[in-house]
Amino acid sequence: MYMWKRTLRTMSSERFLCLREGQEIAAVDMHYLEGGAAAGTVILLEDAGLTETEVPSLLHSLDDDMLPGVDLDTGNLTFTVVSGRVLGNFEGAHDDKPA
């Protein structure tokens, strides 16, 4: 039902996109904390058609498929869930001219 794609990974964090039927429906930023816990921010993309009742299955899917070291059922994994839309990707200006 849900397909997870890791888009970024550091020593203490990861970013995932969730796809359903080839459409991006959510983005997740995970942060791994001291003591083995993890906290994530889930952004439900507003035009993706995901209902609030589907959120628990989405979170359990991420937990089961991508987060082997933590578990919603044991309490060492927490999520903040928000709804939003992508405005774009923004980067600092690149000036290739010599100084």
mmCIF file of C-alpha atoms in Angstrom, residues 17-67:
data_model
loop_
_atom_site.group_PDB
_atom_site.id
_atom_site.type_symbol
_atom_site.label_atom_id
_atom_site.label_comp_id
_atom_site.label_asym_id
_atom_site.label_seq_id
_atom_site.Cartn_x
_atom_site.Cartn_y
_atom_site.Cartn_z
ATOM 1 C CA LEU A 17 9.068 10.232 1.105
ATOM 2 C CA CYS A 18 5.964 8.076 1.133
ATOM 3 C CA LEU A 19 4.365 7.128 -2.165
ATOM 4 C CA ARG A 20 1.022 5.529 -2.864
ATOM 5 C CA GLU A 21 0.238 4.457 -6.426
ATOM 6 C CA GLY A 22 3.253 6.471 -7.600
ATOM 7 C CA GLN A 23 2.087 9.724 -5.973
ATOM 8 C CA GLU A 24 3.960 11.418 -3.116
ATOM 9 C CA ILE A 25 1.605 11.586 -0.139
ATOM 10 C CA ALA A 26 3.866 12.361 2.841
ATOM 11 C CA ALA A 27 7.358 13.438 3.855
ATOM 12 C CA VAL A 28 9.036 12.425 7.106
ATOM 13 C CA ASP A 29 12.063 13.840 8.910
ATOM 14 C CA MET A 30 13.391 11.405 11.522
ATOM 15 C CA HIS A 31 15.795 12.332 14.308
ATOM 16 C CA TYR A 32 17.586 9.653 16.321
ATOM 17 C CA LEU A 33 18.057 10.628 19.938
ATOM 18 C CA GLU A 34 20.390 9.501 22.709
ATOM 19 C CA GLY A 35 19.185 6.446 24.557
ATOM 20 C CA GLY A 36 17.771 4.713 21.482
ATOM 21 C CA ALA A 37 14.634 6.824 20.969
ATOM 22 C CA ALA A 38 13.546 8.518 17.742
ATOM 23 C CA ALA A 39 11.246 11.432 16.945
ATOM 24 C CA GLY A 40 9.761 12.213 13.577
ATOM 25 C CA THR A 41 7.873 15.007 11.888
ATOM 26 C CA VAL A 42 5.381 13.736 9.325
ATOM 27 C CA ILE A 43 4.044 16.153 6.738
ATOM 28 C CA LEU A 44 0.905 14.903 5.009
ATOM 29 C CA LEU A 45 0.727 16.502 1.572
ATOM 30 C CA GLU A 46 -2.659 18.218 1.429
ATOM 31 C CA ASP A 47 -3.558 17.325 -2.166
ATOM 32 C CA ALA A 48 -2.645 13.643 -1.805
ATOM 33 C CA GLY A 49 -6.034 12.490 -0.532
ATOM 34 C CA LEU A 50 -4.738 10.920 2.675
ATOM 35 C CA THR A 51 -7.397 10.883 5.393
ATOM 36 C CA GLU A 52 -6.798 11.310 9.107
ATOM 37 C CA THR A 53 -8.014 7.757 9.725
ATOM 38 C CA GLU A 54 -5.176 6.446 7.511
ATOM 39 C CA VAL A 55 -2.448 8.103 9.599
ATOM 40 C CA PRO A 56 -1.960 5.237 12.099
ATOM 41 C CA SER A 57 -1.425 2.696 9.293
ATOM 42 C CA LEU A 58 0.997 5.097 7.558
ATOM 43 C CA LEU A 59 3.024 5.484 10.775
ATOM 44 C CA HIS A 60 3.075 1.736 11.440
ATOM 45 C CA SER A 61 4.162 1.118 7.852
ATOM 46 C CA LEU A 62 7.143 3.460 8.276
ATOM 47 C CA ASP A 63 7.945 1.863 11.640
ATOM 48 C CA ASP A 64 7.789 -1.683 10.239
ATOM 49 C CA ASP A 65 9.492 -1.044 6.884
ATOM 50 C CA MET A 66 12.223 1.502 7.631
ATOM 51 C CA LEU A 67 12.889 1.840 11.385
#
